[in-house]
Coordinates of C-alpha atoms in Angstrom, one line a residue:
M1 CA 36.0 57.8 52.0
L2 CA 38.3 60.2 53.7
S3 CA 41.4 58.5 52.4
G4 CA 40.7 59.8 48.9
R5 CA 39.8 56.5 47.4
Q6 CA 36.9 56.0 45.2
P7 CA 34.1 53.6 46.3
E8 CA 34.3 50.1 44.9
A9 CA 31.8 49.1 42.2
P10 CA 29.1 46.7 43.3
L11 CA 29.7 43.0 42.4
V12 CA 27.0 42.8 39.8
P13 CA 27.6 40.8 36.6
V14 CA 27.2 42.8 33.4
Y15 CA 24.6 41.6 30.9
G16 CA 24.2 42.6 27.3
D17 CA 26.7 44.2 25.0
E18 CA 27.7 47.1 27.2
G19 CA 30.8 46.4 29.3
R20 CA 31.9 43.4 27.3
G21 CA 35.6 43.0 27.3
Q22 CA 36.0 45.1 30.5
A23 CA 36.7 43.8 33.9
T24 CA 33.6 43.2 35.9
S25 CA 34.8 43.4 39.4
G26 CA 36.5 39.9 39.2
F27 CA 33.5 38.0 38.0
S28 CA 33.9 35.8 34.9
E29 CA 31.4 36.1 32.1
S30 CA 31.5 32.3 31.5
L31 CA 30.0 31.8 35.0
F32 CA 27.1 34.1 34.2
P33 CA 26.3 33.9 30.5
G34 CA 24.3 36.6 29.0
R35 CA 20.5 36.5 28.4
K36 CA 21.0 36.1 24.6
T37 CA 23.0 32.9 25.0
K38 CA 20.4 31.4 27.3
T39 CA 17.7 32.4 24.9
W40 CA 19.5 30.8 22.0
R41 CA 20.1 27.6 23.9
I42 CA 16.4 27.3 24.8
L43 CA 15.3 28.1 21.2
V44 CA 17.7 25.5 19.7
L45 CA 16.5 22.8 22.1
A46 CA 12.8 23.7 21.4
L47 CA 13.5 23.6 17.7
A48 CA 15.2 20.2 17.9
V49 CA 12.2 18.8 19.8
L50 CA 9.8 20.3 17.3
L51 CA 11.6 18.9 14.3
T52 CA 11.8 15.4 15.9
L53 CA 8.0 15.5 16.5
L54 CA 7.4 16.6 13.0
G55 CA 9.6 13.8 11.6
V56 CA 7.7 11.2 13.6
A57 CA 4.4 12.6 12.4
A58 CA 5.5 12.7 8.8
A59 CA 6.8 9.0 9.1
E60 CA 3.4 8.0 10.4
Q61 CA 1.6 9.8 7.6
I62 CA 3.8 8.1 4.9
S63 CA 3.2 4.7 6.5
A64 CA -0.6 5.3 6.5
Y65 CA -0.5 6.4 2.9
R66 CA 1.4 3.3 1.8
D67 CA -1.0 1.1 3.7
A68 CA -4.0 2.8 2.0
S69 CA -2.4 2.6 -1.4
A70 CA -1.7 -1.1 -1.0
T71 CA -5.3 -1.7 0.1
A72 CA -6.6 0.2 -2.9
D73 CA -4.4 -1.9 -5.2
D74 CA -5.7 -5.1 -3.6
A75 CA -9.3 -3.9 -4.0
R76 CA -8.8 -3.2 -7.7
L77 CA -7.2 -6.7 -8.1
E78 CA -10.1 -8.3 -6.3
I79 CA -12.6 -6.6 -8.5
T80 CA -10.7 -7.7 -11.6
L81 CA -10.5 -11.2 -10.3
Q82 CA -14.2 -11.3 -9.6
G83 CA -14.8 -10.1 -13.2
L84 CA -13.0 -13.2 -14.4
V85 CA -14.9 -15.5 -12.0
H86 CA -18.2 -14.0 -13.3
E87 CA -17.2 -14.7 -16.9
L88 CA -16.1 -18.2 -16.0
Q89 CA -19.5 -18.8 -14.3
K90 CA -21.3 -17.7 -17.5
E91 CA -19.0 -19.9 -19.7
R92 CA -19.6 -22.8 -17.3
G93 CA -23.4 -22.6 -17.8
L94 CA -23.2 -22.2 -21.6
T95 CA -20.6 -24.9 -22.1
T96 CA -22.2 -27.4 -19.7
G97 CA -25.6 -26.8 -21.4
Y98 CA -24.1 -27.2 -24.8
V99 CA -22.2 -30.4 -23.9
G100 CA -25.5 -31.7 -22.3
G101 CA -27.3 -31.3 -25.6
V102 CA -29.0 -27.9 -25.4
K103 CA -28.9 -26.9 -29.1
E104 CA -30.0 -23.3 -28.4
F105 CA -26.6 -22.7 -26.8
G106 CA -24.7 -23.7 -30.0
G107 CA -23.7 -20.2 -31.1
K108 CA -23.3 -18.7 -27.6
P109 CA -20.1 -20.3 -26.2
P110 CA -17.7 -18.7 -28.7
A111 CA -18.8 -15.2 -27.8
Q112 CA -18.7 -16.1 -24.1
R113 CA -15.2 -17.5 -24.5
K114 CA -14.1 -14.2 -25.9
A115 CA -15.5 -12.4 -22.9
T116 CA -13.8 -14.9 -20.5
D117 CA -10.5 -14.4 -22.4
A118 CA -10.8 -10.6 -22.2
A119 CA -11.4 -10.9 -18.4
R120 CA -8.3 -13.0 -18.1
T121 CA -6.3 -10.4 -20.1
L122 CA -7.5 -7.6 -17.8
L123 CA -6.4 -9.7 -14.8
D124 CA -3.0 -10.3 -16.4
K125 CA -2.6 -6.5 -16.9
A126 CA -3.6 -5.9 -13.3
L127 CA -0.9 -8.3 -12.1
R128 CA 1.8 -6.7 -14.2
G129 CA 4.4 -5.0 -12.0
R130 CA 3.1 -6.4 -8.8
D131 CA 5.3 -8.6 -6.6
D132 CA 3.2 -9.0 -3.4
S133 CA 1.6 -11.9 -1.7
A134 CA -1.9 -11.1 -3.2
A135 CA -0.6 -11.1 -6.7
G136 CA 1.4 -14.3 -6.1
S137 CA -1.7 -16.1 -4.9
V138 CA -3.7 -14.9 -7.9
R139 CA -0.9 -16.0 -10.3
E140 CA -0.8 -19.4 -8.7
S141 CA -4.5 -19.9 -9.1
L142 CA -4.3 -18.8 -12.8
G143 CA -2.3 -21.9 -13.5
R144 CA -5.5 -23.9 -13.0
L145 CA -6.9 -22.4 -16.2
D146 CA -4.7 -24.6 -18.3
W147 CA -7.5 -27.2 -18.7
L148 CA -9.8 -24.6 -20.2
T149 CA -8.5 -25.1 -23.8
G150 CA -9.1 -28.9 -23.5
I151 CA -12.6 -28.4 -22.2
R152 CA -13.4 -26.0 -25.0
A153 CA -12.0 -28.4 -27.6
H154 CA -14.1 -31.3 -26.2
A155 CA -17.2 -29.2 -26.2
D156 CA -16.6 -28.2 -29.9
D157 CA -16.0 -31.7 -31.1
H158 CA -18.9 -33.1 -29.1
T159 CA -16.8 -35.4 -26.9
G160 CA -17.2 -33.5 -23.7
V161 CA -18.8 -35.0 -20.6
V162 CA -21.3 -32.9 -18.6
K163 CA -20.1 -33.9 -15.1
H164 CA -16.4 -33.4 -16.0
T165 CA -17.0 -30.1 -17.7
F166 CA -19.1 -28.8 -14.8
D167 CA -16.6 -30.0 -12.2
C168 CA -13.6 -28.4 -13.9
F169 CA -15.3 -25.0 -14.1
T170 CA -16.7 -25.3 -10.5
T171 CA -13.4 -26.3 -8.9
T172 CA -11.6 -23.4 -10.6
I173 CA -14.3 -20.9 -9.8
T174 CA -14.3 -22.0 -6.1
V175 CA -10.5 -21.7 -5.8
R176 CA -10.6 -18.2 -7.2
D177 CA -13.5 -17.1 -5.2
R178 CA -11.8 -18.2 -1.9
L179 CA -8.6 -16.4 -2.5
D180 CA -7.8 -14.0 0.4
L181 CA -6.1 -11.0 -1.0
A182 CA -6.1 -9.0 2.2

């Protein structure tokens, strides 16, 4: 100190805004980044992790919603299908009885046929726009109703046979009742 020189500055890195752009006793700022830079890096990393987790959770929720929606659609289709089965069962009883000679059933089959046809129309509406396996199996089973016109005609002109009439209805009802829509 006697030589007239000033004491050297301590070798301490400078943090914050003060001293930026000035020499810091030979230390480089890139070796010792400021607190703000470290904080930003940590925040960006945490935000990236958080957004990833939120994306995964949202994807799971969307998947669960789609599964629930498909299940609800299948349940509505099942209920509509069971409505048709119920109407076919009633028509089977009335038509078989009428073909068997029960005269009291004479005026009832036409009204029941309308109810059966209405249930079929509702089922057709429920199938519109659906292209899944449940709808495909229902459509395939509906092809078995082609015989219905012939059975009705034979009942009306008194040429129907009880066993054949009963068997046609029962086979069709059984096929529809065993469809697995799940």
